[in-house]
Coordinates of C-alpha atoms in Angstrom, one line a residue:
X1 CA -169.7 -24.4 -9.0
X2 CA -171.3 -21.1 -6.7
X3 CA -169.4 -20.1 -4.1
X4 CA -171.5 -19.0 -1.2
X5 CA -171.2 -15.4 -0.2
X6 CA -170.8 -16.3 3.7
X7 CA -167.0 -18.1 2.4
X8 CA -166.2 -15.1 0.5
X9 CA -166.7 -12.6 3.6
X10 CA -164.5 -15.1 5.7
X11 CA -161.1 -14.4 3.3
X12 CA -161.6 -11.0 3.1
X13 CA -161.7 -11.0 7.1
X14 CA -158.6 -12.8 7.6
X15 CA -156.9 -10.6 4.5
X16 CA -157.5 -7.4 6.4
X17 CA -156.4 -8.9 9.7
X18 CA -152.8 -10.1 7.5
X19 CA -152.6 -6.5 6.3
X20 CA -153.2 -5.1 10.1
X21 CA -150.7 -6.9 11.7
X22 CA -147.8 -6.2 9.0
X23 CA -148.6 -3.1 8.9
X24 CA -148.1 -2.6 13.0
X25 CA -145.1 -4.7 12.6
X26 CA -143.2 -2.2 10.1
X27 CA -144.3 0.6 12.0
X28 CA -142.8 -0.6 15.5
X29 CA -139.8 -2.6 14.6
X30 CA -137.8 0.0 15.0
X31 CA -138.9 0.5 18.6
X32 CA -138.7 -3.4 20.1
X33 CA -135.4 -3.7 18.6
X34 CA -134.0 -0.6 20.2
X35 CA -135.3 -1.9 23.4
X36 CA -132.8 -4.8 23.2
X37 CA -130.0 -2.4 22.2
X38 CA -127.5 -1.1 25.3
X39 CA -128.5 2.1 26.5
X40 CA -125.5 5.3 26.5
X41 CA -124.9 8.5 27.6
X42 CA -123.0 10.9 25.9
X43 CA -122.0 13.9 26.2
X44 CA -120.8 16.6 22.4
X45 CA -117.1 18.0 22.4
X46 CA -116.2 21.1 23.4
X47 CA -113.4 23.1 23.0
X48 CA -112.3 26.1 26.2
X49 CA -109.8 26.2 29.1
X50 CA -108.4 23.1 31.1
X51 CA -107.0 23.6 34.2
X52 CA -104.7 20.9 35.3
X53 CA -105.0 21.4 39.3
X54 CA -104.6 18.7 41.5
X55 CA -106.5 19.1 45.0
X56 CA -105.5 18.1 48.2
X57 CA -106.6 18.8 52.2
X58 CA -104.5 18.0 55.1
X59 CA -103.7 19.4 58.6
X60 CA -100.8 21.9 58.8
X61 CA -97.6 20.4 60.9
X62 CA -94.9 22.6 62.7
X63 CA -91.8 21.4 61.3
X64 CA -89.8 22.4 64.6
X65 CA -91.2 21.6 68.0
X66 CA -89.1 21.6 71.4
X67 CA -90.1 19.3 74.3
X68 CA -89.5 20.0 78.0
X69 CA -88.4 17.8 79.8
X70 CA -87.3 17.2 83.6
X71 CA -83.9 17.0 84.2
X72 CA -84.4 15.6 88.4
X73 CA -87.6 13.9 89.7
X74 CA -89.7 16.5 91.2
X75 CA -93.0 17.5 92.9
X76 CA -94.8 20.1 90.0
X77 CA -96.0 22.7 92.4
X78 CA -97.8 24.8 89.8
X79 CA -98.4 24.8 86.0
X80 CA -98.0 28.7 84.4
X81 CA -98.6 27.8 81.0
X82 CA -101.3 26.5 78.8
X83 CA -101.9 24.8 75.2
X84 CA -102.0 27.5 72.8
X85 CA -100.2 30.3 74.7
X86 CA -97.4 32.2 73.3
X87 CA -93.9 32.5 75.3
X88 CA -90.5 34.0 75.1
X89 CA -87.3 32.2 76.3
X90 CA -86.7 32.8 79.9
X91 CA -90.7 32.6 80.6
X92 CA -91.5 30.6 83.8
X93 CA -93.4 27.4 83.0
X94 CA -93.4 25.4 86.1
X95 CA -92.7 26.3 89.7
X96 CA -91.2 22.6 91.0
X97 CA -91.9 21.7 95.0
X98 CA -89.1 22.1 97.4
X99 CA -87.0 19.1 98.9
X100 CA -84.9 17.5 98.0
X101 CA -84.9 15.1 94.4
X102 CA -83.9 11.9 94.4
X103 CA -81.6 12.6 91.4
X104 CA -79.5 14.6 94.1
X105 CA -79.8 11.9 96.7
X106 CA -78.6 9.5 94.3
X107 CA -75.5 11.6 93.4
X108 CA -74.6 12.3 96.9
X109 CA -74.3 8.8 97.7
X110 CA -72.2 8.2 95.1
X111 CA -70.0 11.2 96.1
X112 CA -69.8 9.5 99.2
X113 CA -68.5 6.1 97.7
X114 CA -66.0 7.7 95.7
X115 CA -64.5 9.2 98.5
X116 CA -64.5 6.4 100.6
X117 CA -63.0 4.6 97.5
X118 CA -60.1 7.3 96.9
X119 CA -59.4 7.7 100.6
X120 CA -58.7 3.6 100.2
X121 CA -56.5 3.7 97.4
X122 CA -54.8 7.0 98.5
X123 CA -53.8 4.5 101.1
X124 CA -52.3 1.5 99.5
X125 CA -49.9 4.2 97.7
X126 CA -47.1 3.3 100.3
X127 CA -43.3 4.3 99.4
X128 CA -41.6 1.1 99.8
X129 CA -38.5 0.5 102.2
X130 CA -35.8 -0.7 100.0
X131 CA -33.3 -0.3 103.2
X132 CA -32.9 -4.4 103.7
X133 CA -31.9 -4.7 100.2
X134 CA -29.7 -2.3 100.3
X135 CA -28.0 -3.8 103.8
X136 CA -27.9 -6.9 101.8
X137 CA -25.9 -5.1 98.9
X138 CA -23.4 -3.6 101.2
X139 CA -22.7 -6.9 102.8
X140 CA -22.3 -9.0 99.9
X141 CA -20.1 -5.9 98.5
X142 CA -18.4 -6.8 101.7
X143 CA -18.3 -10.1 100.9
X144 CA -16.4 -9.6 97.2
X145 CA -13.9 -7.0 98.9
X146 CA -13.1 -9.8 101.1
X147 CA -13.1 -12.9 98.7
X148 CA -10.6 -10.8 97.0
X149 CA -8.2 -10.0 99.6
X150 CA -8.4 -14.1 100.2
X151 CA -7.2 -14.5 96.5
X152 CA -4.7 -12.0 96.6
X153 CA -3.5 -13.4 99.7
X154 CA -3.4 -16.7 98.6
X155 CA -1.9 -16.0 95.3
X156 CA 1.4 -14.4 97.1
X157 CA 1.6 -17.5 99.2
X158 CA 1.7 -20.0 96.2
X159 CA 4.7 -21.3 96.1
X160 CA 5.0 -22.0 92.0
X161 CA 7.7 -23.4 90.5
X162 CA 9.2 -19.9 89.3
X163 CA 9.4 -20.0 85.3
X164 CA 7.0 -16.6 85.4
X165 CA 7.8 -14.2 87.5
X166 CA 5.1 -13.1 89.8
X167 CA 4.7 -9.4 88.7
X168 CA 3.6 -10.9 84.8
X169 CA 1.1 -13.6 86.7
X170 CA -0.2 -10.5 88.8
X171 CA -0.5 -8.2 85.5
X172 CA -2.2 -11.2 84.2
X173 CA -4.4 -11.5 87.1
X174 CA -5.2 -7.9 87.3
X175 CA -6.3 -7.9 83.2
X176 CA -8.6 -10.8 84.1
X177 CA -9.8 -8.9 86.9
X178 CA -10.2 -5.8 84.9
X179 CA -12.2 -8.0 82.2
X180 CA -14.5 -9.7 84.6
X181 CA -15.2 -5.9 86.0
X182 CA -16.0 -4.6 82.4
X183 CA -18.3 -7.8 81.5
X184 CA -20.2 -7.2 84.7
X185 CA -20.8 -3.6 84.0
X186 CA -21.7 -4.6 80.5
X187 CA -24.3 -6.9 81.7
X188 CA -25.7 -4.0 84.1
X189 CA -26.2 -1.8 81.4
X190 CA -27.5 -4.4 79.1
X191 CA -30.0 -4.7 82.0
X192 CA -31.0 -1.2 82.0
X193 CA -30.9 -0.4 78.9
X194 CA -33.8 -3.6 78.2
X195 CA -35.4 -2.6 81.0
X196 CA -35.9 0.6 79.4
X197 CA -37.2 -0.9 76.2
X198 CA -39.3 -2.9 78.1
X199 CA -41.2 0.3 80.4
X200 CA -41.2 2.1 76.3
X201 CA -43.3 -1.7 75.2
X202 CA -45.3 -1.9 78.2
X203 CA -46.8 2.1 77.9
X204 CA -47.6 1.6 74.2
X205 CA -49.4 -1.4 74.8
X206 CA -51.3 0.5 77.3
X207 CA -51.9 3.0 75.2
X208 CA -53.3 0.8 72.3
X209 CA -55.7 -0.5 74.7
X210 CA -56.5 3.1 75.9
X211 CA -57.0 3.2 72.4
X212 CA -59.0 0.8 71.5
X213 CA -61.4 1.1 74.1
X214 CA -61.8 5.0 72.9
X215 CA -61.7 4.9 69.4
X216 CA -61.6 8.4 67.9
X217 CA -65.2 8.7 67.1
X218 CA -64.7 10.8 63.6
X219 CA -62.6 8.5 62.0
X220 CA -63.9 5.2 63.9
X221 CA -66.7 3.2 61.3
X222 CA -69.0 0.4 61.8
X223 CA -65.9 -2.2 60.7
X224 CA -63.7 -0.9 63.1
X225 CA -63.3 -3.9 66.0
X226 CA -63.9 -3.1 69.7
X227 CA -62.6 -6.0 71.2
X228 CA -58.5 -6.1 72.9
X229 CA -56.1 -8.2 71.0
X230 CA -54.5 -10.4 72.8
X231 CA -52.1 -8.5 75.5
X232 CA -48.2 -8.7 73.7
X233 CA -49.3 -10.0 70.4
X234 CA -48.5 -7.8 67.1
X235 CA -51.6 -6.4 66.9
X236 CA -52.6 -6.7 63.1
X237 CA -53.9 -3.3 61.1
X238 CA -57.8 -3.5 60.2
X239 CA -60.0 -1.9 57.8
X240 CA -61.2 1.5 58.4
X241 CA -59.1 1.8 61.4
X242 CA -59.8 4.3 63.6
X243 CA -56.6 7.1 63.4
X244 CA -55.7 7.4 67.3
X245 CA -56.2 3.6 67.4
X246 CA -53.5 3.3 64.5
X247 CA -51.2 5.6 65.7
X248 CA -51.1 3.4 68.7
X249 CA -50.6 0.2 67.1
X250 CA -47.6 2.2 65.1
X251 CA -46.2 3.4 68.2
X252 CA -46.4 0.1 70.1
X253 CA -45.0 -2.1 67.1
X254 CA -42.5 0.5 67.0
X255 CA -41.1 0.1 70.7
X256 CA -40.8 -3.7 69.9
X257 CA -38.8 -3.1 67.0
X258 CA -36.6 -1.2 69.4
X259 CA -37.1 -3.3 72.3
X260 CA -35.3 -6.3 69.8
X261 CA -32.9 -4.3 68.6
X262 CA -31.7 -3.1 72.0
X263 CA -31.6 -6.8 73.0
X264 CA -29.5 -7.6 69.7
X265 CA -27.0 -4.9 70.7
X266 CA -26.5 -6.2 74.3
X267 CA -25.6 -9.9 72.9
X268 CA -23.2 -8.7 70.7
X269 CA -21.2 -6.2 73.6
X270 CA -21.9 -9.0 76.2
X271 CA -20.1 -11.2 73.7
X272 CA -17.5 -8.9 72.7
X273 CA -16.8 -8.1 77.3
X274 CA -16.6 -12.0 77.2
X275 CA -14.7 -13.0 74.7
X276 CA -12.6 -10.0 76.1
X277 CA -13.1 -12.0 79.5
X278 CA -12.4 -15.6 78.4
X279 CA -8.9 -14.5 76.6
X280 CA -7.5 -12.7 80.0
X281 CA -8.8 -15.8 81.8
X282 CA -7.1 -18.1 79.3
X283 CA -3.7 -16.4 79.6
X284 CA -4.0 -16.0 83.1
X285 CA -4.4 -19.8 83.7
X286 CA -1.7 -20.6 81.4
X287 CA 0.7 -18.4 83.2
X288 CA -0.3 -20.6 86.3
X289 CA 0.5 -23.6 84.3
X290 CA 3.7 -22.8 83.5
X291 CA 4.5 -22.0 86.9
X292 CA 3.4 -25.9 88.0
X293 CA -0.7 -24.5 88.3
X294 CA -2.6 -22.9 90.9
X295 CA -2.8 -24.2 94.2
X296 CA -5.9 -25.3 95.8
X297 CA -5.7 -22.7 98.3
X298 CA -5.8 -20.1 94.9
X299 CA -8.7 -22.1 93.3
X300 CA -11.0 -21.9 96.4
X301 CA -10.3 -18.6 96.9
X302 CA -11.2 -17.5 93.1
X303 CA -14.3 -19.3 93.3
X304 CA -15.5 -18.1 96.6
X305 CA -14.8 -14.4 94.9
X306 CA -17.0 -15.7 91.8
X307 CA -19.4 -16.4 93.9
X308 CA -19.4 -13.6 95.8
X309 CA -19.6 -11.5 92.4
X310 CA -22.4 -13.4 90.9
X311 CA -24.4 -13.2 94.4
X312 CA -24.1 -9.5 94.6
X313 CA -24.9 -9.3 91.0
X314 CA -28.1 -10.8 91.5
X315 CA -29.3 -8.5 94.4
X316 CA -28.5 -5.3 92.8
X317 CA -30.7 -7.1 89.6
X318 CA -33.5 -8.4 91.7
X319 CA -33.3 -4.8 93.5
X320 CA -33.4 -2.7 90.2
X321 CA -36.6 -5.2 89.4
X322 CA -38.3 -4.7 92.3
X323 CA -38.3 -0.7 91.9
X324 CA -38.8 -0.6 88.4
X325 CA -42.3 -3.0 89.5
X326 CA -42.8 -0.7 92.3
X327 CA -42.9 2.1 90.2
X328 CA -45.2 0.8 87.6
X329 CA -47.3 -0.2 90.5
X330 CA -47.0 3.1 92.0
X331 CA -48.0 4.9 88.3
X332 CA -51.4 2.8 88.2
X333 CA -52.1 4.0 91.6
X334 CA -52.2 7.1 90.6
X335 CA -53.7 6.9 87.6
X336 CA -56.9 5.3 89.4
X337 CA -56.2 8.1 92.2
X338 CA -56.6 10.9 89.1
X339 CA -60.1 8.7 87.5
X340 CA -61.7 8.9 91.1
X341 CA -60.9 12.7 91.8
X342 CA -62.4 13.8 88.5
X343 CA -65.6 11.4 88.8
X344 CA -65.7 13.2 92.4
X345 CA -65.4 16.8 90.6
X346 CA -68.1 15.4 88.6
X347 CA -70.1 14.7 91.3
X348 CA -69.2 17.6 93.3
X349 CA -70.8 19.7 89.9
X350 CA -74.2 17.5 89.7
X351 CA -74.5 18.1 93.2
X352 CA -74.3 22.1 93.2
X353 CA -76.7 22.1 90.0
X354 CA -79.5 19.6 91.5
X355 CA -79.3 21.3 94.9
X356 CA -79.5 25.2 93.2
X357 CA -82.2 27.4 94.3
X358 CA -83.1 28.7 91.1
X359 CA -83.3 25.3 90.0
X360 CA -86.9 24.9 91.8
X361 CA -88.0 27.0 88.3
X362 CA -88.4 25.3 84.8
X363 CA -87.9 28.3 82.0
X364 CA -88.6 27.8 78.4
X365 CA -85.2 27.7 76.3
X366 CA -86.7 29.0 73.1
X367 CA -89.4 31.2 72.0
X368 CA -92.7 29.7 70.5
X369 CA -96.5 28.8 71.2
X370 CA -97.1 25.9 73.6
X371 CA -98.3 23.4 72.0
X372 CA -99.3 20.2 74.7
X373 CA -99.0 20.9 78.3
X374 CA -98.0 17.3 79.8
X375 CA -98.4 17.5 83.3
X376 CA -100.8 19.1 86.2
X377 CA -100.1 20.7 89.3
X378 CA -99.5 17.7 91.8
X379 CA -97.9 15.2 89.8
X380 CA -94.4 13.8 90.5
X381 CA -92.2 13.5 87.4
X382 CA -89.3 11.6 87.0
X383 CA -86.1 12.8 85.1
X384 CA -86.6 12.8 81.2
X385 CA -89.9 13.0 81.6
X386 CA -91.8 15.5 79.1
X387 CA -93.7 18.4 80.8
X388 CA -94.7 20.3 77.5
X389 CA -94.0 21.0 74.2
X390 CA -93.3 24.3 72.6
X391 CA -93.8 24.8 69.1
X392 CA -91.4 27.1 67.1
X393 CA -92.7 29.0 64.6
X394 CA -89.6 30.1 63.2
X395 CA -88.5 26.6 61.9
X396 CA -91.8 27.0 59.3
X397 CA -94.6 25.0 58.9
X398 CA -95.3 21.6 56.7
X399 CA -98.7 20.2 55.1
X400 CA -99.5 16.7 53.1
X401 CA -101.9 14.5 51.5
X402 CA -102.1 11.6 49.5
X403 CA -102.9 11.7 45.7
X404 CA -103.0 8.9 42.9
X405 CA -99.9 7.6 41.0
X406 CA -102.0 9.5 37.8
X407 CA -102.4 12.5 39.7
X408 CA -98.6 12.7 40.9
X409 CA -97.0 12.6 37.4
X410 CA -98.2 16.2 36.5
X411 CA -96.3 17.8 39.3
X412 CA -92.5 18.5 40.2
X413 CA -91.1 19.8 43.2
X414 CA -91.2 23.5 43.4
X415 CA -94.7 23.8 41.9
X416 CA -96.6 26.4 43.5
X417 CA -100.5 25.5 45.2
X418 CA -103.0 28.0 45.9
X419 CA -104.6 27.6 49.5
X420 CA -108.9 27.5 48.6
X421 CA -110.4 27.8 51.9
X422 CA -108.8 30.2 54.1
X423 CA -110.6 33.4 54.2
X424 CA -108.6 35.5 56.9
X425 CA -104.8 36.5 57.7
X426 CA -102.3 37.1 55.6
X427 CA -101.7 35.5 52.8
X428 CA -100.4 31.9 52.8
X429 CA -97.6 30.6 50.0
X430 CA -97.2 26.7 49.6
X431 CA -94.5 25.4 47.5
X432 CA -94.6 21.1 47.3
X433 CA -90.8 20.3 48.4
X434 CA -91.2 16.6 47.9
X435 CA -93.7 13.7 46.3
X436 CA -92.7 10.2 47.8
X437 CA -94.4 7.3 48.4
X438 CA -98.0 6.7 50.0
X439 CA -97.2 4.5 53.2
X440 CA -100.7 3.7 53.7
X441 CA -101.4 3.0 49.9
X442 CA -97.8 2.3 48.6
X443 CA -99.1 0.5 45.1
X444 CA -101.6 3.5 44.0
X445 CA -100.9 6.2 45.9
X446 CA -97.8 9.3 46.2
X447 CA -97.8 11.3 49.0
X448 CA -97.4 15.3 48.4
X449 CA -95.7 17.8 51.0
X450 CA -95.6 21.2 51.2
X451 CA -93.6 23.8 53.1
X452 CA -95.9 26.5 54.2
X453 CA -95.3 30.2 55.0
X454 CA -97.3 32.9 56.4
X455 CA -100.2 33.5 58.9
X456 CA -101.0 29.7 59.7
X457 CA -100.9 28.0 62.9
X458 CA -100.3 24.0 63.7
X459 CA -103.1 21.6 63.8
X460 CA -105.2 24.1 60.7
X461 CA -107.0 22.0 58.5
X462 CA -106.3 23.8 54.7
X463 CA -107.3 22.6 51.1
X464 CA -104.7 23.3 48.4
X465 CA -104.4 23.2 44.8
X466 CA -101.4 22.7 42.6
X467 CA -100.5 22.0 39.4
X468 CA -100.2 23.8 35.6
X469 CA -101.5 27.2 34.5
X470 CA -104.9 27.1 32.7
X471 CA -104.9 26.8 29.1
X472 CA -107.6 26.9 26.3
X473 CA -107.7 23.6 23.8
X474 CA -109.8 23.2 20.6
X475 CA -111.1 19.4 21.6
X476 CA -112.5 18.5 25.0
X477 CA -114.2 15.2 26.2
X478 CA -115.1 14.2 30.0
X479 CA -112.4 12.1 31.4
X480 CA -115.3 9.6 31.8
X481 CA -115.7 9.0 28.0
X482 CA -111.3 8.4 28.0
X483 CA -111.6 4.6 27.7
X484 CA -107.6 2.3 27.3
X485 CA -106.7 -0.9 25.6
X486 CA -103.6 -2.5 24.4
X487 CA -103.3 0.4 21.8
X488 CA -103.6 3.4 23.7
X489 CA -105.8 5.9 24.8
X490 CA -109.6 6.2 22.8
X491 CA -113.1 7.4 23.0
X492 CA -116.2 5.9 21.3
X493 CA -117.5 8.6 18.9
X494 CA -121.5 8.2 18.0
X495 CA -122.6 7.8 14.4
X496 CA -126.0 8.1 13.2
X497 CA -127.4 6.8 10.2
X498 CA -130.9 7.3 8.6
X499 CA -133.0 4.8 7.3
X500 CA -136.7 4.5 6.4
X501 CA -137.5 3.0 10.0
X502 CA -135.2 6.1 12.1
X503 CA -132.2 7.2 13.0
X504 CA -129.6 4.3 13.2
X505 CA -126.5 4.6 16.3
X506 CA -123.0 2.7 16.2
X507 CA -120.4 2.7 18.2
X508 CA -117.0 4.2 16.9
X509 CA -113.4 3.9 17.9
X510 CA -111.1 6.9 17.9
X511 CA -108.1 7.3 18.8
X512 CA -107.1 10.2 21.1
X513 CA -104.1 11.5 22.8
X514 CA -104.6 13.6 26.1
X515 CA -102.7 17.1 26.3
X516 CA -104.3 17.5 30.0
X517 CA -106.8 17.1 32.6
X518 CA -108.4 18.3 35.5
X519 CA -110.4 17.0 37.6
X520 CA -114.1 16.3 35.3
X521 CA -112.4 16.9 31.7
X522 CA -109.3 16.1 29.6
X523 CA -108.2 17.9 26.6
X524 CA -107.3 15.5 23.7
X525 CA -106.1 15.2 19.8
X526 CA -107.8 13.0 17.6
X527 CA -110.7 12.6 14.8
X528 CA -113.1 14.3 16.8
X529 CA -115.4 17.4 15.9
X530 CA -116.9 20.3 17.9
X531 CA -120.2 18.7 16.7
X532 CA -119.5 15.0 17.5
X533 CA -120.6 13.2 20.9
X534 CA -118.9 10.5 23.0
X535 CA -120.6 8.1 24.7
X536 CA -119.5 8.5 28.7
X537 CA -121.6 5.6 30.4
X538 CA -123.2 3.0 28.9
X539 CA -125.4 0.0 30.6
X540 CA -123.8 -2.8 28.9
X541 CA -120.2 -3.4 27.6
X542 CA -119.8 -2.0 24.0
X543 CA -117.2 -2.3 21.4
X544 CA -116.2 0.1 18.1
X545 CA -118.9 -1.0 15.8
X546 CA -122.1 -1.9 18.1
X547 CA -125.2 -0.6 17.5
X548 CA -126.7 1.3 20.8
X549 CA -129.5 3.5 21.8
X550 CA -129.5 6.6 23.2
X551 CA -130.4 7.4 26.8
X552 CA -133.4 10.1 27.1
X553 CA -132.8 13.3 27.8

């Protein structure tokens, strides 16, 4: 069979076209396949000086400023000063109007109530008459002298039977006489002497609450109570007491310990003057007996001179109570009469320092630049009130800014900065005194102050540097191309590899470690060349061992 020579033209057509298009496919495979590759930048290693600074700017602060303020209310007549001028203590600031404040009205008012008020209790301090009780004394004095006679009298008339004689009944009498006279006196002093215990309890207590209410304020602590104990109760020791308020409680539970053994002494003498009492009695009445018993004329008149003795007894007590009240009364009188003169010698003082002439002048205290000027001619201020404030220069100067948590661990307090944009004046030395916590960014952020000295003024807006000297390192990568996993720090190194089609580039992991960094680079250790490049940005994630393309140039 022939083949026609139009078929054989058709196959060798379509073999050339076959040959065409394989041949354009080896040629450009290289190139569509890079296209679906992710695209890097890199950047080769270099070696040279890192500089660890850290840079900062803030606005410089006056760590010492002092306000003035008004001490009356006030008309301000005229203002002398301005923001930004320099003055020296004594300098007049503010010329105040004339008239009176009402500061001084105020504490001439309340002169005037205090006086009023002392002249008042100057009055109820009265000496008290005791003459009535003591006419009521003498008479029932009177009355004993005269009870007595009766008994004597009626003691000579009895007619007993006779087995005693009457001098022995009389000796008898007169020891029971004598006995009654040493109880009484007994009792009297066992009065006064509890009575004294008593005044010694009642002015400790006082004092305790004195006390108490004015805790001494250097060893007094935020346990110590301010509230009274009960009046006459032990009060019990507390924690952190304060020392005057214990010294009181000692003193006070003290006097009660006296107070009880005073009273324990008394019973046992009263009981010794009666027992003393009851014996001479005793014999007495069985000296009557034998001589048939009193008579009733006898037994009225000893009890009419017992009860003359036991009523003269109780006026001369209720006489020695009513002075010893009197005096107490008389001793708070004039301790309220000693409170009001010294609030009126308070008063008195205020008075002469609101109402001086020189006062109508406010003078700076301390020596500085004024810094706000808080009031204008015209305006009415009120005491407290802040007119200006004077910055003083001699207290230093402060600066801060915030860096990151990164940036913070490469400095210590005491680290030097270098001041980059001031171009005039003397030269200015910042030393960071402490790194602390970002308030506005507390979970990123440290915030960085420094004390500043030399020519710089409040409010100066400065830039500053600080951190390690510069230093030269052998391996050096942009901090860009420091990437960190679960195993540390690493870069991705670029390999190529040839083949027939081109260059091939992967992806590699290494491991690095970072010596330090400024602000674009980072010195590092690690299995890196001079020659080698890492990739800094890519436009796809990558991982060690991808294949990528290179960004053009």
């Amino acid at each position: 069979m022939e083949f026609k020579p139009k078929n054989r033209e058709w196959v060798k057509n379509a073999a050339i076209i076959f040959l065409l298009i394989l041949l354009v496919l080896t040629f450009f495979s290289n190139t569509i396949m890079n296209r679906t590759l992710p695209e890097v930048a890199t950047q080769s290693v270099q070696s040279g000086p890192i500089t660890a600074k850290v840079r900062g700017t803030g606005t410089v602060a006056a760590n010492g400023t002092h306000q003035v303020k008004a001490d009356q209310t006030r008309e301000i007549r005229a203002v002398m000063v301005k923001a930004g001028q320099e003055v020296q203590a004594g300098d007049v600031l503010f010329v105040l109007g004339a008239g009176d404040s009402a500061e001084l009205e105020a504490a001439q008012s309340a002169l005037r109530q205090l006086q009023t008020s002392y002249q008042k209790a100057a009055i109820s301090v009265q000496e008290t008459d005791y003459t009535l009780d003591e006419k009521k004394i003498q008479r029932a004095e009177q009355a004993v002298d005269q009870a007595q006679e009766d008994l004597d009298r009626a003691i000579a008339m009895d007619s007993g039977s006779g087995h005693v004689s009457q001098d022995v009944i009389k000796q008898a009498k007169d020891a029971v006489d004598k006995a009654k006279a040493e109880l009484d006196t007994a009792k009297n002093e066992a009065y006064e002497a509890e009575r004294a215990a008593q005044n010694e309890v009642d002015k400790a207590w006082e004092a305790y609450q004195e006390a108490q209410k004015n805790p001494d304020p250097v060893t007094a602590s935020a346990d110590s109570p301010n509230t009274l104990t009960d009046g006459g109760a032990t009060p019990p020791p507390t924690e952190n007491e304060p020392a005057n308020v214990k010294a009181a409680r000692e003193a006070y539970e003290a006097a009660k310990l006296r107070l009880a053994e005073v009273q324990n002494n008394n019973a046992t003498n009263i009981k010794l003057y009666q027992d003393n009492y009851d014996r001479a009695k005793e014999k007495y009445e069985g000296l009557l007996a034998m001589n048939g018993g009193e008579s009733e004329a006898v037994r009225n008149a000893r009890k009419a001179l017992e009860e003359a003795e036991d009523n003269l007894l109780a006026l001369e007590m209720a006489l020695e109570e009513k002075i010893a009240a009197d005096e107490k009364a008389t001793q708070m009188s004039q301790i309220d009469l000693a409170d009001l003169a010294a609030q009126m010698e308070i008063q008195r003082q205020k008075i002469k320092e609101l109402s001086g002439g020189e006062e109508n002048e406010i003078t700076a205290n301390v020596s500085g630049t004024i810094q706000t000027v808080d009031c204008t001619a015209g305006d009415t201020k009120v005491k407290d009130d802040v007119l200006c404030t004077i910055e003083v220069p001699d207290m230093g100067y402060t600066l801060s800014f915030s860096v990151t948590n990164d940036q913070a661990k490469r400095l210590r307090p005491g680290d030097s900065g270098t001041v980059s944009n001031y171009y005039w004046g003397n030269q200015i030395t910042a030393t960071l005194t402490t790194i602390k916590v970002d308030p506005k960014n507390p979970q990123t952020n440290k915030l960085l102050t420094f004390d500043l000295e030399g020519d710089v003024n409040a409010g100066a807006e400065l830039t500053l540097s600080v951190g390690q000297k510069s230093a030269n390192y052998d391996t050096i990568v942009p901090n860009s191309a420091i990437r960190n996993d679960t195993n540390g720090n690493f870069v991705l190194k670029i390999e190529a590899k040839n083949s027939p089609l081109g260059n091939r580039y992967i992806a590699r992991r290494v491991a690095v470690e970072v010596l330090a960094a400024d602000d674009i680079n980072s010195a590092v250790t690690g299995d890196l060349e001079w020659s080698d490049y890492v990739i800094t940005t890519s436009n796809a994630p990558i991982k060690s061992g991808d294949q990528v393309r290179m960004a053009d140039s």
